Amino acid sequence: MIYDAIVIGSGPGGAVAAATLAQQGKSVLLADRQAFPRDKVCGDGLPIHVMLMLHEMGIDVRKAGIDYHRVTSLSIEAPSGRTLTTHEVSEDVFSMTATRMSFDLALHRKAIENGAKFEMMNITKPLMDGNRVVGVVERRDKTLIEHEAKVVIAADGASSALARTVRGRVQDADKTAVSIRAYGVLKKPMPPCVYFYFPRDLIPGYAWIFPSANGRCNIGVYLHNREYKARTEGLETLLKQFSERMQAEFPHEILSETAQTWQLPLFTDKQVRHVPGMMFVGDAGQFVNAITGGGIYPAMLTGRAAAQTALEVLDGTATEAAYEPRWQQAVGGSLGTAWLIKQYVASNAAVFNGIFWLATLPVLRAPVLRAMSGEHY
Ligand SMILES: Cc1cc2nc3c(=O)[nH]c(=O)nc-3n(C[C@H](O)[C@H](O)[C@H](O)COP(=O)(O)OP(=O)(O)OC[C@H]3O[C@@H](n4cnc5c(N)ncnc54)[C@H](O)[C@@H]3O)c2cc1C
């Protein structure tokens, strides 16, 4: 069978792409190497826009079985120790944290409910006809199996095999970050606020502690690879130190088995995100916010943009090249700004502190916090 579309990876990027295509009656194979529900190493922070997008997709956060925790404020500590906090006003639409186990499952189910066919597959490379991608190649035990499609969407995450075969492994330390997160059991409830700490020795990286569902917190450290490689301590040590620092304010006990690290491919430039027959979305397309490491909302937006382009490709009214202006319109501005802020503000303690000093003016507070938090609220 030749599918209209094959989507590889059922994280937020792939699930949104598959749900959008299947809703339009296209035959969609959605493939992931893991069975669902599955976890993903993450801070679980979801900006307010995610809830709006879920609503547009017909997913009601309150009814979809998502383990979410409503967040009503955001706090950022600058290297100087100055802290700025802001509050959300809306009651109906809100920022939240949500376990990836439950959040990704809700999106995955939506794709299937809309008509996508899900199969567990380990995809190793694209299937080529000349210079055009015409499907994917699955490795099952020692056998290679070909699956054909008119268009392929690569949403296979930060370790994307499909992206590697096209552009090689991203090794530039300025374009990648690493992060560790763990869950902790809170000994007393935390305020419904997401806390970001930018200490002098981590910038442009930071540490976070977020309240999570079921009396837990999500705690972690995010470092750009350039700074990480220059350090002697590992991420586990940095997490332990940060957890100790947080005990006085937010006492918690780390669940050590949940401490995991993973890589983040950062958005740094406007490189091309398609080849004939295939488009890259989410982490596979390097759409991660360089300040915050936030990539869920960009994955959802680029997943939708790729699906809209695929519909035009299937109608014969466009080629995959139409994806370029679409993703640029969807995420290019905000991710490009985040990269500049990472380079010129978050990397320099004096500039960072100066901007935070200015942002004590109420009129500047919201835009500064919005920019520094990757438009979190
Ligand atoms: C520690 C940490 C904290 C983070 N915190 C946040 C946060 O608070 N907020 C935020 O917005 N973002 C955060 N991120 C980033 C966020 O997790 C990613 O940007 C997001 O998951 C990207 O979604 P995706 O759909 O592109 O990829 P993923 O969610 O990674 O999904 C990719 C899917 O592809 C599948 N796959 C991979 N390879 C293959 C293969 N060969 N064949 C078949 N299937 C395959 C995987 O099994 C997976 O299900 C964090 C990342 C890290 C590492």
Coordinates of C-alpha atoms and ligand atoms in Angstrom, one line a residue:
M1 CA 0.0 0.0 0.0
I2 CA 1.2 3.5 -0.7
Y3 CA 0.0 5.8 2.1
D4 CA -0.8 9.5 1.5
A5 CA 1.5 10.3 4.4
I6 CA 3.8 8.5 6.8
V7 CA 4.6 10.3 10.0
I8 CA 7.6 9.0 12.0
G9 CA 7.4 9.7 15.8
S10 CA 4.3 10.2 17.8
G11 CA 5.5 12.9 20.2
P12 CA 3.7 16.2 20.1
G13 CA 5.1 17.1 16.6
G14 CA 4.2 13.8 14.9
A15 CA 0.8 13.4 16.7
V16 CA -0.4 16.8 15.7
A17 CA 0.8 16.3 12.1
A18 CA -0.9 12.9 11.9
A19 CA -4.1 14.1 13.5
T20 CA -4.3 17.1 11.1
L21 CA -3.8 14.9 8.0
A22 CA -6.1 12.1 9.1
Q23 CA -8.9 14.6 9.9
Q24 CA -8.8 15.6 6.3
G25 CA -9.5 12.0 5.3
K26 CA -5.9 11.2 4.2
S27 CA -4.4 7.7 4.7
V28 CA -1.8 8.2 7.4
L29 CA 0.6 5.7 8.9
L30 CA 1.9 7.0 12.3
A31 CA 5.0 5.0 13.4
D32 CA 6.9 5.1 16.7
R33 CA 9.6 2.8 18.0
Q34 CA 7.9 2.9 21.5
A35 CA 4.5 1.7 22.6
F36 CA 2.2 4.3 24.1
P37 CA 1.8 5.6 26.8
R38 CA 5.6 6.3 26.9
D39 CA 7.6 8.9 28.9
K40 CA 9.8 11.6 27.5
V41 CA 12.5 13.3 29.6
C42 CA 11.1 16.8 30.0
G43 CA 10.4 19.7 32.4
D44 CA 6.7 19.3 31.5
G45 CA 6.2 23.0 31.3
L46 CA 3.4 24.0 28.8
P47 CA 2.9 27.6 27.8
I48 CA -0.7 29.0 27.7
H49 CA -0.8 28.7 23.9
V50 CA -0.7 24.9 24.1
M51 CA -4.1 24.8 25.8
L52 CA -5.5 27.0 23.0
M53 CA -4.1 24.6 20.4
L54 CA -5.5 21.6 22.2
H55 CA -8.8 23.3 22.3
E56 CA -8.6 23.8 18.5
M57 CA -7.9 20.1 18.1
G58 CA -10.9 19.2 20.1
I59 CA -9.0 18.1 23.2
D60 CA -10.3 19.3 26.6
V61 CA -7.5 19.3 29.0
R62 CA -9.8 18.7 31.9
K63 CA -11.4 15.6 30.4
A64 CA -8.6 14.0 28.3
G65 CA -7.0 12.1 31.2
I66 CA -4.0 14.4 31.3
D67 CA -2.1 14.6 34.6
Y68 CA -1.9 18.3 34.6
H69 CA -1.2 21.0 37.2
R70 CA -2.4 24.5 36.6
V71 CA 0.2 27.2 36.8
T72 CA -0.8 30.8 37.6
S73 CA 2.5 32.6 37.8
L74 CA 6.1 32.5 36.6
S75 CA 9.2 33.6 38.5
I76 CA 12.7 34.2 37.1
E77 CA 15.8 34.9 39.2
A78 CA 18.6 36.8 37.5
P79 CA 22.3 36.2 38.2
S80 CA 22.1 39.2 40.6
G81 CA 19.5 37.4 42.7
R82 CA 16.8 39.8 41.7
T83 CA 13.6 38.0 41.2
L84 CA 10.7 39.0 39.0
T85 CA 7.3 37.3 39.1
T86 CA 4.3 37.7 37.0
H87 CA 0.7 36.4 37.2
E88 CA -1.8 35.1 34.7
V89 CA -5.2 36.6 34.7
S90 CA -7.3 34.2 32.6
E91 CA -9.3 31.5 34.4
D92 CA -10.3 29.5 31.4
V93 CA -7.1 29.2 29.4
F94 CA -3.9 28.6 31.4
S95 CA -0.3 27.5 31.5
M96 CA 0.3 24.2 33.1
T97 CA 2.7 21.4 33.7
A98 CA 1.6 18.0 32.5
T99 CA 3.4 14.6 32.6
R100 CA 4.5 13.6 29.2
M101 CA 3.2 10.1 29.8
S102 CA -0.3 11.5 29.8
F103 CA 0.0 14.6 27.6
D104 CA 1.6 12.7 24.7
L105 CA -0.9 9.9 25.1
A106 CA -3.8 12.4 24.7
L107 CA -2.4 13.7 21.4
H108 CA -1.5 10.2 20.2
R109 CA -5.1 9.1 20.9
K110 CA -6.4 12.1 19.0
A111 CA -4.4 11.1 15.9
I112 CA -5.8 7.6 16.0
E113 CA -9.3 8.8 16.7
N114 CA -9.1 11.0 13.6
G115 CA -8.2 7.9 11.5
A116 CA -4.3 7.6 11.6
K117 CA -3.1 4.0 11.7
F118 CA -0.5 3.5 14.4
E119 CA 2.3 0.9 14.2
M120 CA 5.3 0.3 16.4
M121 CA 8.3 0.5 14.1
N122 CA 12.0 1.3 14.3
I123 CA 12.7 3.5 11.3
T124 CA 16.3 3.6 10.2
K125 CA 16.3 5.7 7.0
P126 CA 14.2 7.3 4.3
L127 CA 13.3 5.2 1.2
M128 CA 14.6 7.0 -1.8
D129 CA 13.7 7.2 -5.5
G130 CA 16.4 9.3 -7.1
N131 CA 16.6 12.4 -4.9
R132 CA 13.0 12.1 -3.7
V133 CA 12.0 10.5 -0.4
V134 CA 9.1 8.1 -1.2
G135 CA 8.8 6.3 2.1
V136 CA 10.8 4.9 5.0
V137 CA 12.8 1.8 5.8
E138 CA 12.0 -0.1 9.0
R139 CA 14.4 -2.5 10.7
R140 CA 12.6 -5.5 12.2
D141 CA 15.0 -7.9 13.8
K142 CA 17.5 -8.4 11.0
T143 CA 15.1 -7.6 8.2
L144 CA 14.6 -4.3 6.4
I145 CA 11.0 -3.5 5.4
E146 CA 10.0 -0.7 3.1
H147 CA 6.9 1.5 3.6
E148 CA 5.8 3.8 0.8
A149 CA 4.1 7.2 1.0
K150 CA 3.5 10.2 -1.2
V151 CA 4.9 12.4 1.6
V152 CA 6.9 11.7 4.8
I153 CA 6.9 13.8 8.0
A154 CA 10.0 13.3 10.2
A155 CA 9.1 13.9 13.8
D156 CA 11.4 11.4 15.3
G157 CA 12.9 13.7 18.0
A158 CA 16.3 14.8 19.0
S159 CA 18.0 11.6 18.0
S160 CA 16.2 11.6 14.6
A161 CA 17.6 8.9 12.3
L162 CA 15.8 10.5 9.4
A163 CA 17.5 13.9 9.9
R164 CA 20.9 12.2 10.4
T165 CA 20.8 10.5 7.1
V166 CA 20.1 13.8 5.4
R167 CA 22.2 16.4 7.2
G168 CA 24.5 14.2 9.4
R169 CA 24.8 14.4 13.2
V170 CA 24.6 18.0 14.7
Q171 CA 27.9 18.3 16.6
D172 CA 28.2 22.1 16.9
A173 CA 28.3 22.8 20.7
D174 CA 26.5 26.1 20.0
K175 CA 23.5 24.3 18.5
T176 CA 22.9 21.8 21.2
A177 CA 22.1 21.7 24.9
V178 CA 21.8 19.0 27.5
S179 CA 19.4 18.8 30.4
I180 CA 18.6 16.6 33.4
R181 CA 15.3 16.3 35.1
A182 CA 13.9 14.4 38.0
Y183 CA 10.6 14.2 39.8
G184 CA 10.5 14.9 43.5
V185 CA 7.9 14.2 46.1
L186 CA 6.9 17.5 47.8
K187 CA 6.9 17.5 51.6
K188 CA 4.5 20.5 51.5
P189 CA 2.6 22.0 48.6
M190 CA 4.4 24.5 46.3
P191 CA 2.7 27.6 45.0
P192 CA 1.3 27.2 41.5
C193 CA 4.3 28.9 40.0
V194 CA 7.1 27.8 37.6
Y195 CA 10.5 28.9 39.0
F196 CA 13.5 29.6 36.8
Y197 CA 16.9 30.3 38.3
F198 CA 19.7 31.7 36.2
P199 CA 22.8 31.6 38.5
R200 CA 26.0 33.2 37.3
D201 CA 27.7 29.8 36.9
L202 CA 25.0 28.3 34.7
I203 CA 24.1 31.1 32.3
P204 CA 22.9 31.0 29.6
G205 CA 21.6 27.8 31.1
Y206 CA 19.4 27.6 34.2
A207 CA 17.8 25.4 36.8
W208 CA 14.1 25.0 37.4
I209 CA 11.6 23.7 39.8
F210 CA 8.0 23.3 38.7
P211 CA 5.0 22.0 40.6
S212 CA 3.7 18.8 39.1
A213 CA 0.5 16.8 39.4
N214 CA 0.0 14.4 42.3
G215 CA 2.0 16.3 44.9
R216 CA 5.2 16.1 43.0
C217 CA 7.7 18.6 41.5
N218 CA 9.7 18.5 38.3
I219 CA 13.2 19.7 39.0
G220 CA 16.1 20.0 36.6
V221 CA 19.2 21.8 35.1
Y222 CA 19.6 22.9 31.5
L223 CA 23.0 23.7 30.1
H224 CA 24.2 24.7 26.6
N225 CA 26.8 22.3 25.4
R226 CA 29.6 24.8 25.0
E227 CA 29.3 25.6 28.8
Y228 CA 28.7 22.0 29.7
K229 CA 31.8 20.8 28.0
A230 CA 33.9 23.4 29.8
R231 CA 32.8 22.2 33.3
T232 CA 34.1 19.4 35.5
E233 CA 30.9 18.5 37.3
G234 CA 28.3 16.3 35.7
L235 CA 24.6 17.1 35.4
E236 CA 23.8 14.8 38.3
T237 CA 26.0 16.8 40.6
L238 CA 24.5 20.1 39.5
L239 CA 21.0 18.7 40.0
K240 CA 21.9 17.5 43.5
Q241 CA 23.3 20.9 44.4
F242 CA 20.2 22.7 43.1
S243 CA 17.9 20.3 44.9
E244 CA 19.8 21.0 48.1
R245 CA 19.4 24.7 47.6
M246 CA 15.7 24.4 47.1
Q247 CA 15.1 22.3 50.3
A248 CA 14.5 25.4 52.5
E249 CA 11.8 26.9 50.3
F250 CA 10.4 23.8 48.6
P251 CA 11.3 20.7 50.6
H252 CA 11.1 17.6 48.5
E253 CA 12.6 14.2 48.1
I254 CA 14.1 13.3 44.7
L255 CA 12.9 10.1 43.1
S256 CA 16.4 9.1 42.0
E257 CA 15.1 6.6 39.4
T258 CA 13.4 9.5 37.5
A259 CA 16.7 11.5 37.1
Q260 CA 17.4 11.3 33.4
T261 CA 19.3 13.3 30.9
W262 CA 18.6 14.0 27.2
Q263 CA 19.8 16.3 24.5
L264 CA 18.1 19.3 22.9
P265 CA 18.7 20.5 19.3
L266 CA 18.4 24.3 19.4
F267 CA 16.9 26.6 16.8
T268 CA 19.8 28.8 15.7
D269 CA 19.2 29.7 12.1
K270 CA 17.0 29.5 9.1
Q271 CA 18.5 26.4 7.5
V272 CA 16.1 24.5 5.2
R273 CA 13.8 22.0 6.9
H274 CA 12.7 19.9 4.0
V275 CA 14.1 17.7 1.2
P276 CA 11.9 16.5 -1.7
G277 CA 9.3 14.2 -0.3
M278 CA 10.1 14.9 3.4
M279 CA 9.7 17.6 6.0
F280 CA 11.2 17.9 9.5
V281 CA 9.2 19.0 12.5
G282 CA 9.8 19.5 16.2
D283 CA 13.2 18.3 17.6
A284 CA 14.0 16.5 14.4
G285 CA 13.9 19.9 12.7
Q286 CA 15.9 21.6 15.5
F287 CA 12.9 23.7 16.6
V288 CA 13.9 24.1 20.3
N289 CA 13.9 27.5 22.0
A290 CA 17.5 28.3 22.8
I291 CA 16.8 30.1 26.1
T292 CA 14.3 27.9 27.8
G293 CA 14.9 24.5 26.0
G294 CA 11.1 24.6 25.4
G295 CA 10.2 22.5 22.3
I296 CA 6.7 21.1 22.8
Y297 CA 4.7 24.1 21.4
P298 CA 7.2 24.6 18.5
A299 CA 6.8 20.8 17.8
M300 CA 3.0 21.1 17.7
L301 CA 3.1 24.3 15.5
T302 CA 5.6 22.8 13.0
G303 CA 3.7 19.5 13.0
R304 CA 0.6 21.4 11.9
A305 CA 2.5 23.5 9.4
A306 CA 4.0 20.3 7.8
A307 CA 0.6 18.7 7.7
Q308 CA -0.9 21.7 6.0
T309 CA 1.9 21.7 3.4
A310 CA 1.4 17.9 2.9
L311 CA -2.2 18.5 2.1
E312 CA -1.2 20.9 -0.7
V313 CA 1.5 18.4 -1.9
L314 CA -1.2 15.7 -2.1
D315 CA -3.6 18.1 -4.0
G316 CA -0.7 18.8 -6.4
T317 CA -0.9 22.6 -5.6
A318 CA 2.5 22.9 -3.9
T319 CA 5.8 21.1 -3.2
E320 CA 7.4 20.5 0.2
A321 CA 9.3 23.8 -0.3
A322 CA 6.1 25.5 0.8
Y323 CA 6.8 24.3 4.3
E324 CA 9.7 26.8 4.6
P325 CA 7.7 30.1 4.7
R326 CA 5.0 28.2 6.8
W327 CA 7.3 27.2 9.6
Q328 CA 9.1 30.6 9.5
Q329 CA 5.7 32.3 10.0
A330 CA 4.7 29.9 12.8
V331 CA 7.9 29.8 14.9
G332 CA 10.8 31.6 13.1
G333 CA 10.2 34.9 14.7
S334 CA 9.9 33.7 18.3
L335 CA 12.7 31.1 18.1
G336 CA 15.0 33.5 16.3
T337 CA 14.4 36.1 19.0
A338 CA 15.1 33.5 21.7
W339 CA 18.4 32.7 20.0
L340 CA 19.4 36.4 20.0
I341 CA 18.4 36.8 23.6
K342 CA 20.4 33.7 24.5
Q343 CA 23.5 35.0 22.7
Y344 CA 23.4 38.6 23.8
V345 CA 21.4 38.8 27.1
A346 CA 21.3 35.4 28.9
S347 CA 25.0 34.7 28.3
N348 CA 26.3 37.9 30.0
A349 CA 25.5 38.4 33.7
A350 CA 25.9 42.2 33.5
V351 CA 23.5 42.6 30.6
F352 CA 21.1 40.1 32.1
N353 CA 21.1 42.0 35.5
G354 CA 20.8 45.3 33.7
I355 CA 17.7 44.2 31.8
F356 CA 16.2 42.8 35.0
W357 CA 16.8 46.1 36.7
L358 CA 15.0 47.9 33.9
A359 CA 12.2 45.3 34.1
T360 CA 11.4 46.4 37.6
L361 CA 9.4 49.1 35.8
P362 CA 5.9 47.5 35.6
V363 CA 5.5 48.4 31.9
L364 CA 8.6 46.4 31.0
R365 CA 8.1 43.5 33.3
A366 CA 5.7 41.4 31.3
P367 CA 7.5 41.7 27.9
V368 CA 10.9 40.9 29.6
L369 CA 9.5 37.9 31.4
R370 CA 7.7 36.7 28.3
A371 CA 10.8 36.9 26.3
M372 CA 13.0 35.2 28.9
S373 CA 10.6 32.4 29.5
G374 CA 10.1 31.6 25.9
E375 CA 6.7 33.1 25.8
H376 CA 5.7 30.8 28.6
Y377 CA 2.7 32.7 29.6
Ligands
LIG1 C1 15.3 17.7 30.3 C2 14.4 18.3 29.3 C3 13.4 19.2 29.7 C4 12.6 19.8 28.8 N1 11.6 20.6 29.3 C5 10.7 21.2 28.4 C6 9.6 21.9 28.9 O1 9.4 22.1 30.1 N2 8.7 22.5 28.0 C7 8.9 22.3 26.7 O2 8.1 22.8 25.9 N3 9.9 21.5 26.2 C8 10.8 20.9 27.0 N4 11.8 20.1 26.5 C9 11.9 19.9 25.1 C10 10.8 18.9 24.6 O3 10.8 17.7 25.4 C11 10.9 18.5 23.2 O4 11.2 19.7 22.4 C12 9.7 17.9 22.6 O5 9.4 16.6 23.2 C13 9.8 17.7 21.1 O6 8.7 17.0 20.6 P1 8.8 16.1 19.3 O7 7.5 15.6 18.9 O8 9.6 16.8 18.3 O9 9.8 14.9 19.7 P2 9.6 13.8 20.9 O10 8.7 14.2 21.9 O11 11.0 13.5 21.3 O12 9.0 12.5 20.1 C14 9.8 11.8 19.2 C15 9.2 10.4 19.0 O13 9.9 9.8 18.0 C16 10.1 8.4 18.3 N5 11.3 7.9 17.6 C17 12.6 8.3 17.7 N6 13.3 7.6 16.9 C18 12.5 6.8 16.2 C19 12.8 5.9 15.1 N7 14.0 5.6 14.7 N8 11.7 5.2 14.6 C20 10.5 5.4 15.1 N9 10.2 6.3 16.1 C21 11.2 7.0 16.6 C22 10.3 8.5 19.8 O14 10.0 7.2 20.4 C23 9.4 9.6 20.3 O15 8.1 9.0 20.7 C24 12.7 19.5 27.4 C25 13.7 18.6 27.0 C26 14.5 18.0 27.9 C27 15.6 17.0 27.4

